Amino acid sequence: MKPVKVGICGLGTVGGGTFNVLKRNAEEIARRAGRGIEVAQIATRHPNSKCDTGSTPITADIFDLVNNPEIDIVVELIGGYTVAKELVLKAIENGKHVVTANKALIAVHGNEIFAKAREKGVIVAFEASVAGGIPVIKAIREGLAGNRINWLAGIINGTGNFILTEMREKGRTFEDVLKEAQELGYAEADPTFDVEGIDAAHKLTILASIAFGIPLQFDKAYTEGIARLTTADVNYAEALGYRIKHLGVARRTEAGIELRVHPTLIPADRLIANVNGVMNAVMVNGDAVGSTLYYGAGAGMEPTASAVVADVVDVTRALTTDPNNRVPHLAFQPDSLSDHPILPITACESAYYLRIQAKDHPGVLAQVATILSERGINIESIMQKEAEVQDGLVPVILVTHRVVEQRIDDAIAALERLDDVVDKVVRIRVEQLN
Ligand code: HSE
């Protein structure tokens, strides 16, 4: 059988890795796919020194590639929303299948892209868009197809996890670690996407859609970054038996779906609390299977290429199949997507870590306890660091039971009105993940 012709748009970190893996493992890949897979053209403006493209034709114009009648599968690795969207829509219009690692594009424009792809009977595959090399989309979409999925929670930004790990283990500064992540090719072109949780929210949006069968709704995801975390809170969390991780959480409740990215305290003995460096991990809880955990490199040249190439193999195998009998893009049949609403953060439920900077004199703890109990907030543990009294102020740290966020907002506002409380109350959500 004739080899399948692939065009790679973008020869950066992931594009270069994809070319190298397709070339190095060509024989194994052909044995899996049932036919050869050949890179027929590359579109890039810059050569990649880590990638020997030999005699493969190169164009500087991505639309040359998309209009090349020889190409069966367009691999979009240029990133961003604007040109990438135009490119993918053009490829679909030209009847080509698409493989992309572009989480921003899928999270924001995926509904439109998949609708166009259905019209044209082509596949848009996006395994590499979430958690780099971990085949978590395939696991949820196919491996867990028998389950009603209850919740998922993941460390899905390698850069953020790398920064938190280096800060905690080596006491390095935020800026210093971020610079290294950029040099290693992990960080987004705009690294605020990593540290402010936007990249994680893109990925969480995609995971929630395929887990619960809902349309992509990135604009409704709640996002809070890691830039304001302090070493003091990292250390208090440790003392309470927790680790702080930047977590994406999606949970199905009767009222709606929680979709939130924020720093989170996780019990230190959970496997996921021990996922360090650039590694990613996603826990998925289904009613039949219980909790499952997927772990691996969440970014980087060949780990991400591993997912891109797996999609290319999947598309190759599906080329001759009936478009109506393929795995749906968002796991559920498009006419069966649910309109279960995404909840605002104030309606989400979690436990909370609070750090209150209080004046060190009698009755302060009683006032704090009264404010919480008046709002039905149950305290799980409390710690007052007498040894850390400074200028007559003492940090009071407590962890609550689960409660709706609106009640914690009210309690924090009341605490901050007390004469005995100075500074803003620090609030970090807590998840037991059991
Ligand atoms: N900037 C992303 C990360 C790259 O650090 O996880 C992979 O999506």
mmCIF file with all atom_site columns, C-alpha atoms in Angstrom, residues 9 21 36 45 62 82 84 109-110 116 137 171 174 180 209 230 239 246 253 258 271 290 332 368 381 407 414 434:
data_model
loop_
_atom_site.group_PDB
_atom_site.id
_atom_site.type_symbol
_atom_site.label_atom_id
_atom_site.label_alt_id
_atom_site.label_comp_id
_atom_site.label_asym_id
_atom_site.label_entity_id
_atom_site.label_seq_id
_atom_site.pdbx_PDB_ins_code
_atom_site.Cartn_x
_atom_site.Cartn_y
_atom_site.Cartn_z
_atom_site.occupancy
_atom_site.B_iso_or_equiv
_atom_site.pdbx_formal_charge
_atom_site.auth_seq_id
_atom_site.auth_comp_id
_atom_site.auth_asym_id
_atom_site.auth_atom_id
_atom_site.pdbx_PDB_model_num
ATOM 1  C CA . CYS A 1 9   ? 3.580   22.787 9.991  1.00 0.00 ? 9   CYS A CA 1
ATOM 2  C CA . VAL A 1 21  ? 10.420  10.138 15.910 1.00 0.00 ? 21  VAL A CA 1
ATOM 3  C CA . GLY A 1 36  ? 4.396   3.530  5.743  1.00 0.00 ? 36  GLY A CA 1
ATOM 4  C CA . ARG A 1 45  ? 10.617  29.672 8.481  1.00 0.00 ? 45  ARG A CA 1
ATOM 5  C CA . ILE A 1 62  ? 2.150   26.967 5.687  1.00 0.00 ? 62  ILE A CA 1
ATOM 6  C CA . THR A 1 82  ? -5.263  32.986 14.848 1.00 0.00 ? 82  THR A CA 1
ATOM 7  C CA . ALA A 1 84  ? -3.421  28.123 13.447 1.00 0.00 ? 84  ALA A CA 1
ATOM 8  C CA . HIS A 1 109 ? -12.311 27.099 18.885 1.00 0.00 ? 109 HIS A CA 1
ATOM 9  C CA . GLY A 1 110 ? -12.727 23.310 19.118 1.00 0.00 ? 110 GLY A CA 1
ATOM 10 C CA . LYS A 1 116 ? -16.473 21.649 10.207 1.00 0.00 ? 116 LYS A CA 1
ATOM 11 C CA . ILE A 1 137 ? -7.328  11.610 26.016 1.00 0.00 ? 137 ILE A CA 1
ATOM 12 C CA . GLY A 1 171 ? 14.748  27.148 47.537 1.00 0.00 ? 171 GLY A CA 1
ATOM 13 C CA . PHE A 1 174 ? 10.446  31.848 40.844 1.00 0.00 ? 174 PHE A CA 1
ATOM 14 C CA . GLU A 1 180 ? 15.304  27.527 32.911 1.00 0.00 ? 180 GLU A CA 1
ATOM 15 C CA . SER A 1 209 ? -15.532 17.859 27.653 1.00 0.00 ? 209 SER A CA 1
ATOM 16 C CA . THR A 1 230 ? 4.655   32.180 49.441 1.00 0.00 ? 230 THR A CA 1
ATOM 17 C CA . ALA A 1 239 ? 3.593   20.916 58.584 1.00 0.00 ? 239 ALA A CA 1
ATOM 18 C CA . HIS A 1 246 ? -1.235  23.685 40.811 1.00 0.00 ? 246 HIS A CA 1
ATOM 19 C CA . THR A 1 253 ? -22.286 17.624 40.699 1.00 0.00 ? 253 THR A CA 1
ATOM 20 C CA . GLU A 1 258 ? -16.963 22.482 38.494 1.00 0.00 ? 258 GLU A CA 1
ATOM 21 C CA . LEU A 1 271 ? 0.739   9.540  44.611 1.00 0.00 ? 271 LEU A CA 1
ATOM 22 C CA . GLY A 1 290 ? -12.810 3.893  40.769 1.00 0.00 ? 290 GLY A CA 1
ATOM 23 C CA . PHE A 1 332 ? -19.716 11.445 22.998 1.00 0.00 ? 332 PHE A CA 1
ATOM 24 C CA . VAL A 1 368 ? -12.307 33.356 64.363 1.00 0.00 ? 368 VAL A CA 1
ATOM 25 C CA . SER A 1 381 ? -7.451  21.354 62.083 1.00 0.00 ? 381 SER A CA 1
ATOM 26 C CA . ARG A 1 407 ? -19.601 30.817 52.522 1.00 0.00 ? 407 ARG A CA 1
ATOM 27 C CA . ALA A 1 414 ? -15.957 39.057 58.159 1.00 0.00 ? 414 ALA A CA 1
ATOM 28 C CA . ASN A 1 434 ? -10.198 10.124 47.700 1.00 0.00 ? 434 ASN A CA 1
#
